[in-house]
């Protein structure tokens, strides 16, 4: 057991820190979502120029061939420096690795390079209005049409769709097959008549997410990934990648938020109240346990190719802790934290999505019970 | 960064799990509960494996495996819920090794390592295995003291498989950090207690049928089990961190030990309580064995001083650190 970074991990971190120090992102645009997105796109272009856009990708595709631990360090340092996530984060973390695993040589040639430079942005079209946690019951259809496919249906929770050139789209190609088996995975061109994007207004008032209305959109055979009827397996590759990458960025963001609350509470002299100290201590404990457990999961993944039982728990821990933290802030800071323009008001509302997005806590508990503990399938 | 047990440490755990499963089954606790006496032959085997001296330096007759070795062993002791003066002796020895004066080490460690003497651990009000011990290491908040030949008044606690007493007599202070090391060790035992409670519960709810299906297929039950895993793994992460800090980064031990204490106290209470609930009516019986875990957890949590004081300390640590930025 060694909870310090190795010499090569420190060297990686220091080189990245030096690069982040030298990059001036300019001030973060407030209020205007388009300007904010453009700012993140500029940041990714700079990362790509410096060779930092996709540290976890193999060198042959323009990455650094970084270890899993280095990849975690990358996201930790990004958050620590107050940098945003790169604009094409879904392309870098999900589409790229999925195409590397399942794509033909032509598909790799065509799609990977523009992901790195943020020239082509990607979004993810899995969830539907009637297929959230029960993803395999999705209804979007792809029908054979000459040499290609005609696709119709509706997707929801598609973040960044308004900026995207491509969509990782899961559609049903065989309505008669059992529900997991009739699916195929398309790389859908968003820039066509048959695809309409409508922003979805969230409880925070902003629109990170969209609805996608697809009506007779076309795709060629070259845009089918992993073969006909193999969509569920390909989608699992995407979902597996989803769980690994962002955790460390989010974990550091949570820590920064907790530090901000701790500083405010300390400055106000509230820590003399043991009740306040106890509740702050609870959140500090959970944040530290999350960090430690995430490192345990990473070590297991490095050694065995997959995390141990602890790996299934970190998303659940993170969402629970972030909600606990933002609610504590609202309670301790009083009405000022509930003013519409206040940072804590935003964080409080945004955190409600944490236990729903990327797998609801209820579904995660089912997964833990069935796959980790080996309990019978739940009713 | 490698946050996992080394092969050597894993092997210690494996050997302990196997031996204790055979030599210290829970069925044996029923007899200990009646007689109030430990099984001397079991203790003899522990001594012959060098367990009391796991964290004692080789020059004093121990194995020199540090706080991590101690944590792995105590996790297994907790898992078996075994009746033996091992938590007390091995932990007191580790504290004397790391935080005692040289004369303390020379005087106490060889005898403890050889199993010729035993030690007590805990506080003045609640000391485990102090009766008849050659020495006791007692903690009170951040302070720790060593009490030679402790004068004791034994009492029966709700855990009849461990012998408790109050302690009188003069003590000699141990260096700062000793109390944190002691709590890190108790937290490790709690991790094992939680793991056993979880394993027993998972096995039971797979087996037990109601309404024609295993009760583990009901989400009210399976989600409870998932939460038991969450708490157990949380406590394990914190307890391993504390053990590592005790060996490799003593400046972080105070915080790491508070994290481990709070996480283990919380997990110990929730997981062993949940185990009784998930066992249903049978869980409330003396025969079902889950109660041993609940009882030992309650006493361990009391020796840690409860979760609250550690959470308050952690809240103040977080505040001071953020304010200093």
Short mmCIF file of C-alpha atoms in Angstrom, two decimals, chain B:
data_model
loop_
_atom_site.label_atom_id
_atom_site.label_comp_id
_atom_site.label_asym_id
_atom_site.label_seq_id
_atom_site.Cartn_x
_atom_site.Cartn_y
_atom_site.Cartn_z
CA UNK B 1 -0.36 5.39 -5.84
CA UNK B 2 -1.39 1.85 -4.96
CA UNK B 3 -4.35 1.70 -2.59
CA UNK B 4 -4.53 -2.01 -1.96
CA UNK B 5 -3.08 -4.51 0.45
CA UNK B 6 0.25 -6.03 -0.53
CA UNK B 7 0.42 -9.75 -1.21
CA UNK B 8 2.07 -10.28 2.17
CA UNK B 9 -0.68 -8.45 4.01
CA UNK B 10 -3.32 -10.29 2.03
CA UNK B 11 -1.70 -13.57 3.02
CA UNK B 12 -1.88 -12.62 6.72
CA UNK B 13 -5.59 -12.03 6.27
CA UNK B 14 -6.14 -15.27 4.42
CA UNK B 15 -4.35 -17.38 7.05
CA UNK B 16 -6.23 -15.65 9.85
CA UNK B 17 -9.61 -16.10 8.11
CA UNK B 18 -9.00 -19.83 7.66
CA UNK B 19 -7.68 -20.51 11.12
CA UNK B 20 -10.38 -18.55 12.90
CA UNK B 21 -13.16 -20.12 10.84
CA UNK B 22 -12.08 -23.53 12.17
CA UNK B 23 -10.79 -22.69 15.62
CA UNK B 24 -13.09 -19.82 16.63
CA UNK B 25 -16.55 -20.45 15.19
CA UNK B 26 -19.35 -18.33 16.56
CA UNK B 27 -20.84 -21.40 18.18
CA UNK B 28 -17.92 -21.27 20.65
CA UNK B 29 -19.10 -17.87 21.90
CA UNK B 30 -22.08 -19.49 23.62
CA UNK B 31 -19.72 -21.25 26.01
CA UNK B 32 -17.57 -18.19 26.61
CA UNK B 33 -20.75 -16.28 27.44
CA UNK B 34 -21.50 -18.80 30.20
CA UNK B 35 -18.01 -19.25 31.68
CA UNK B 36 -16.58 -15.78 31.05
CA UNK B 37 -13.30 -17.53 30.25
CA UNK B 38 -11.35 -17.44 26.99
CA UNK B 39 -10.18 -20.61 25.24
CA UNK B 40 -6.51 -20.88 26.28
CA UNK B 41 -5.65 -23.25 23.43
CA UNK B 42 -6.94 -20.74 20.86
CA UNK B 43 -4.80 -18.00 22.40
CA UNK B 44 -1.84 -20.39 22.33
CA UNK B 45 -2.27 -20.84 18.59
CA UNK B 46 -2.49 -17.11 18.06
CA UNK B 47 0.73 -16.68 20.02
CA UNK B 48 2.49 -19.41 18.07
CA UNK B 49 1.58 -17.56 14.85
CA UNK B 50 3.14 -14.40 16.26
CA UNK B 51 -0.09 -12.44 16.23
CA UNK B 52 0.32 -10.51 19.51
CA UNK B 53 3.60 -9.15 18.21
CA UNK B 54 2.47 -8.41 14.66
CA UNK B 55 3.35 -4.72 15.00
CA UNK B 56 6.25 -5.17 17.43
CA UNK B 57 9.70 -4.64 15.91
CA UNK B 58 11.77 -7.74 15.28
CA UNK B 59 14.42 -6.57 17.71
CA UNK B 60 11.84 -6.88 20.49
CA UNK B 61 10.68 -10.29 19.31
CA UNK B 62 7.79 -9.24 17.06
CA UNK B 63 7.01 -9.50 13.35
CA UNK B 64 7.53 -5.83 12.48
CA UNK B 65 4.52 -5.69 10.17
CA UNK B 66 3.33 -2.30 11.34
CA UNK B 67 -0.10 -0.80 11.65
CA UNK B 68 -1.26 -2.18 8.30
CA UNK B 69 -0.39 -5.73 9.38
CA UNK B 70 -2.21 -5.07 12.64
CA UNK B 71 -5.27 -3.72 10.81
CA UNK B 72 -5.50 -6.74 8.52
CA UNK B 73 -5.29 -9.12 11.46
CA UNK B 74 -7.83 -7.22 13.55
CA UNK B 75 -10.21 -7.07 10.62
CA UNK B 76 -10.18 -10.88 10.67
CA UNK B 77 -10.55 -10.96 14.44
CA UNK B 78 -13.65 -8.82 14.02
CA UNK B 79 -14.91 -11.01 11.19
CA UNK B 80 -14.68 -14.09 13.43
CA UNK B 81 -15.87 -12.13 16.46
CA UNK B 82 -13.37 -14.34 18.28
CA UNK B 83 -12.99 -14.40 22.07
CA UNK B 84 -9.30 -13.77 22.83
CA UNK B 85 -7.19 -10.92 24.22
CA UNK B 86 -5.77 -10.12 20.78
CA UNK B 87 -7.26 -6.68 20.05
CA UNK B 88 -6.00 -5.56 23.43
CA UNK B 89 -2.55 -7.15 23.42
CA UNK B 90 -1.57 -6.54 19.79
CA UNK B 91 -2.89 -2.96 19.83
CA UNK B 92 -1.30 -2.00 23.15
CA UNK B 93 1.96 -3.47 21.89
CA UNK B 94 1.73 -1.47 18.66
CA UNK B 95 1.15 1.73 20.65
CA UNK B 96 4.10 1.04 22.97
CA UNK B 97 6.28 0.18 19.95
CA UNK B 98 5.43 3.39 18.08
CA UNK B 99 4.88 5.88 20.91
CA UNK B 100 6.46 4.49 24.07
CA UNK B 101 9.86 5.43 25.49
CA UNK B 102 12.74 3.05 24.80
CA UNK B 103 12.56 1.75 28.37
CA UNK B 104 8.84 0.97 27.91
CA UNK B 105 9.60 -1.03 24.80
CA UNK B 106 12.40 -2.99 26.41
CA UNK B 107 10.31 -3.67 29.49
CA UNK B 108 7.00 -4.74 27.94
CA UNK B 109 7.37 -5.77 24.31
CA UNK B 110 9.38 -9.01 24.50
CA UNK B 111 6.91 -10.54 26.98
CA UNK B 112 3.89 -9.44 24.95
CA UNK B 113 5.42 -10.71 21.71
CA UNK B 114 6.16 -14.10 23.26
CA UNK B 115 2.65 -14.41 24.67
CA UNK B 116 4.03 -14.63 28.23
CA UNK B 117 1.98 -11.59 29.19
CA UNK B 118 -1.10 -9.84 27.85
CA UNK B 119 -2.14 -6.20 27.73
CA UNK B 120 -5.38 -4.27 28.16
CA UNK B 121 -6.74 -1.55 25.91
CA UNK B 122 -9.46 1.10 26.16
CA UNK B 123 -10.15 3.83 28.68
CA UNK B 124 -10.30 4.09 32.48
CA UNK B 125 -14.04 3.38 32.37
CA UNK B 126 -14.01 0.77 29.67
CA UNK B 127 -10.88 -1.32 29.30
CA UNK B 128 -10.84 -4.58 27.36
CA UNK B 129 -8.81 -7.45 28.84
CA UNK B 130 -7.14 -5.26 31.45
CA UNK B 131 -7.94 -7.69 34.26
CA UNK B 132 -4.87 -9.85 34.80
CA UNK B 133 -2.88 -7.94 32.18
CA UNK B 134 0.74 -6.96 32.72
CA UNK B 135 0.09 -3.50 31.34
CA UNK B 136 -2.77 -1.47 29.88
CA UNK B 137 -2.76 1.30 27.28
CA UNK B 138 -5.62 3.68 28.02
CA UNK B 139 -6.81 6.61 25.97
CA UNK B 140 -8.74 9.74 26.85
CA UNK B 141 -9.32 12.11 23.94
CA UNK B 142 -5.93 12.95 22.46
CA UNK B 143 -4.01 11.56 25.44
CA UNK B 144 -2.78 8.03 25.98
CA UNK B 145 -1.14 6.50 29.03
CA UNK B 146 0.48 3.27 29.98
CA UNK B 147 -0.63 1.68 33.25
CA UNK B 148 1.66 -1.08 34.58
CA UNK B 149 -0.04 -3.91 36.47
CA UNK B 150 -3.43 -2.21 36.34
CA UNK B 151 -5.76 -2.46 39.32
CA UNK B 152 -9.10 -3.46 37.86
CA UNK B 153 -12.72 -3.91 38.67
CA UNK B 154 -14.22 -6.33 36.12
CA UNK B 155 -17.83 -5.93 35.01
CA UNK B 156 -20.10 -7.69 32.58
CA UNK B 157 -20.96 -5.70 29.48
CA UNK B 158 -23.56 -6.57 26.84
CA UNK B 159 -20.72 -8.36 24.98
CA UNK B 160 -20.17 -11.46 27.12
CA UNK B 161 -17.41 -12.70 24.79
CA UNK B 162 -14.97 -9.95 25.75
CA UNK B 163 -13.81 -9.19 29.27
CA UNK B 164 -14.15 -5.57 30.39
CA UNK B 165 -13.09 -3.74 33.52
CA UNK B 166 -12.57 -0.29 34.96
CA UNK B 167 -8.96 0.59 35.76
CA UNK B 168 -7.28 2.41 38.63
CA UNK B 169 -3.62 3.05 39.34
CA UNK B 170 -0.95 5.47 38.15
CA UNK B 171 -0.12 5.76 34.49
CA UNK B 172 2.80 7.05 32.46
CA UNK B 173 2.08 9.18 29.39
CA UNK B 174 2.69 7.89 25.88
CA UNK B 175 3.71 10.29 23.12
CA UNK B 176 1.02 12.14 21.16
CA UNK B 177 -0.39 9.97 18.39
CA UNK B 178 -0.74 6.83 20.50
CA UNK B 179 -4.47 7.43 21.02
CA UNK B 180 -4.95 7.84 17.26
CA UNK B 181 -3.16 4.57 16.59
CA UNK B 182 -5.32 2.74 19.16
CA UNK B 183 -8.51 4.07 17.56
CA UNK B 184 -7.28 3.16 14.07
CA UNK B 185 -6.86 -0.43 15.32
CA UNK B 186 -10.35 -0.56 16.85
CA UNK B 187 -11.77 0.84 13.60
CA UNK B 188 -10.11 -2.02 11.72
CA UNK B 189 -11.81 -4.58 13.96
CA UNK B 190 -15.14 -2.84 13.26
CA UNK B 191 -14.59 -3.19 9.51
CA UNK B 192 -14.34 -6.96 9.96
CA UNK B 193 -17.44 -7.01 12.16
CA UNK B 194 -19.35 -5.15 9.45
CA UNK B 195 -18.11 -7.48 6.72
CA UNK B 196 -19.26 -10.52 8.67
CA UNK B 197 -22.66 -8.97 9.38
CA UNK B 198 -23.03 -8.24 5.67
CA UNK B 199 -21.93 -11.73 4.59
CA UNK B 200 -24.27 -13.43 7.05
CA UNK B 201 -27.14 -11.22 5.97
CA UNK B 202 -26.61 -11.76 2.24
CA UNK B 203 -26.45 -15.53 2.78
CA UNK B 204 -29.63 -15.44 4.87
CA UNK B 205 -31.78 -13.33 2.54
CA UNK B 206 -30.85 -15.52 -0.42
CA UNK B 207 -31.99 -18.57 1.53
CA UNK B 208 -35.06 -17.34 3.39
CA UNK B 209 -38.27 -17.41 1.33
CA UNK B 210 -41.54 -15.58 1.96
CA UNK B 211 -44.44 -15.08 -0.44
CA UNK B 212 -42.82 -17.78 -2.55
CA UNK B 213 -39.58 -15.91 -3.31
CA UNK B 214 -36.27 -15.30 -1.54
CA UNK B 215 -36.67 -12.19 0.63
CA UNK B 216 -33.44 -10.84 -0.91
CA UNK B 217 -35.37 -10.25 -4.14
CA UNK B 218 -37.43 -7.51 -2.45
CA UNK B 219 -35.89 -4.12 -2.97
CA UNK B 220 -36.66 -3.08 0.59
CA UNK B 221 -34.29 -5.86 1.62
CA UNK B 222 -31.76 -5.79 -1.23
CA UNK B 223 -31.33 -2.02 -1.01
CA UNK B 224 -30.69 -2.35 2.70
CA UNK B 225 -27.95 -4.86 1.86
CA UNK B 226 -26.48 -2.45 -0.72
CA UNK B 227 -26.36 0.24 1.95
CA UNK B 228 -24.63 -2.16 4.32
CA UNK B 229 -21.96 -2.65 1.63
CA UNK B 230 -21.63 1.10 1.14
CA UNK B 231 -21.00 1.67 4.84
CA UNK B 232 -18.66 -1.30 5.15
CA UNK B 233 -16.50 -0.22 2.21
CA UNK B 234 -16.52 3.39 3.42
CA UNK B 235 -15.21 2.29 6.80
CA UNK B 236 -12.64 0.04 5.11
CA UNK B 237 -11.29 2.86 2.94
CA UNK B 238 -10.89 5.09 5.99
CA UNK B 239 -9.45 2.36 8.24
CA UNK B 240 -6.80 1.36 5.67
CA UNK B 241 -5.92 5.02 5.18
CA UNK B 242 -5.44 5.43 8.94
CA UNK B 243 -3.28 2.31 9.14
CA UNK B 244 -1.18 3.54 6.24
CA UNK B 245 -0.81 6.97 7.82
CA UNK B 246 0.31 5.37 11.11
CA UNK B 247 3.09 3.57 9.25
CA UNK B 248 4.06 6.06 6.56
CA UNK B 249 2.76 9.56 7.22
CA UNK B 250 2.30 10.31 10.90
CA UNK B 251 1.46 13.95 10.28
CA UNK B 252 -1.81 12.82 8.73
CA UNK B 253 -2.57 10.23 11.40
CA UNK B 254 -4.69 12.53 13.57
CA UNK B 255 -7.11 13.31 10.78
CA UNK B 256 -6.94 9.82 9.27
CA UNK B 257 -7.72 8.24 12.63
CA UNK B 258 -10.66 10.61 13.17
CA UNK B 259 -11.96 9.67 9.71
CA UNK B 260 -11.58 5.97 10.46
CA UNK B 261 -13.19 6.30 13.89
CA UNK B 262 -16.19 8.23 12.61
CA UNK B 263 -16.70 6.01 9.57
CA UNK B 264 -16.29 2.79 11.55
CA UNK B 265 -18.55 3.96 14.37
CA UNK B 266 -21.27 4.89 11.90
CA UNK B 267 -20.87 1.69 9.87
CA UNK B 268 -20.68 -0.52 12.94
CA UNK B 269 -23.95 0.80 14.28
CA UNK B 270 -25.86 0.76 10.99
CA UNK B 271 -24.56 -2.48 9.51
CA UNK B 272 -24.91 -4.70 12.56
CA UNK B 273 -28.32 -3.21 13.33
CA UNK B 274 -29.42 -3.81 9.75
CA UNK B 275 -28.20 -7.39 9.98
CA UNK B 276 -30.57 -8.07 12.85
CA UNK B 277 -33.47 -6.42 11.00
CA UNK B 278 -32.82 -8.29 7.75
CA UNK B 279 -32.75 -11.60 9.65
CA UNK B 280 -36.29 -10.90 10.85
CA UNK B 281 -37.54 -12.69 13.96
CA UNK B 282 -34.66 -15.17 13.95
CA UNK B 283 -32.27 -12.22 14.17
CA UNK B 284 -33.67 -11.36 17.57
CA UNK B 285 -32.83 -14.79 18.99
CA UNK B 286 -29.74 -15.75 21.00
CA UNK B 287 -29.15 -18.67 18.60
CA UNK B 288 -28.86 -16.66 15.39
CA UNK B 289 -25.36 -15.29 16.19
CA UNK B 290 -25.82 -11.87 14.53
CA UNK B 291 -26.27 -10.38 17.98
CA UNK B 292 -22.63 -11.08 18.86
CA UNK B 293 -21.63 -8.70 16.09
CA UNK B 294 -24.08 -6.01 17.18
CA UNK B 295 -22.84 -6.24 20.76
CA UNK B 296 -19.14 -6.18 19.93
CA UNK B 297 -19.74 -3.24 17.59
CA UNK B 298 -21.48 -1.29 20.35
CA UNK B 299 -18.53 -1.81 22.72
CA UNK B 300 -15.95 -0.97 20.05
CA UNK B 301 -17.83 2.22 19.24
CA UNK B 302 -17.86 3.11 22.93
CA UNK B 303 -14.09 2.57 23.08
CA UNK B 304 -13.74 4.90 20.09
CA UNK B 305 -15.64 7.53 22.06
CA UNK B 306 -18.59 7.48 19.64
CA UNK B 307 -18.82 9.11 16.23
CA UNK B 308 -19.83 12.58 17.33
CA UNK B 309 -16.60 13.84 18.88
CA UNK B 310 -14.67 12.73 15.79
CA UNK B 311 -17.11 14.41 13.43
CA UNK B 312 -16.81 17.66 15.39
CA UNK B 313 -13.02 17.42 15.21
CA UNK B 314 -13.22 16.77 11.46
CA UNK B 315 -15.52 19.75 10.95
CA UNK B 316 -13.02 21.99 12.72
CA UNK B 317 -10.12 20.53 10.75
CA UNK B 318 -11.99 21.26 7.50
CA UNK B 319 -12.76 24.81 8.66
CA UNK B 320 -9.21 25.60 9.79
CA UNK B 321 -7.71 24.21 6.62
CA UNK B 322 -10.06 26.11 4.31
CA UNK B 323 -9.61 29.34 6.27
CA UNK B 324 -5.82 29.00 6.01
CA UNK B 325 -5.94 28.86 2.20
#
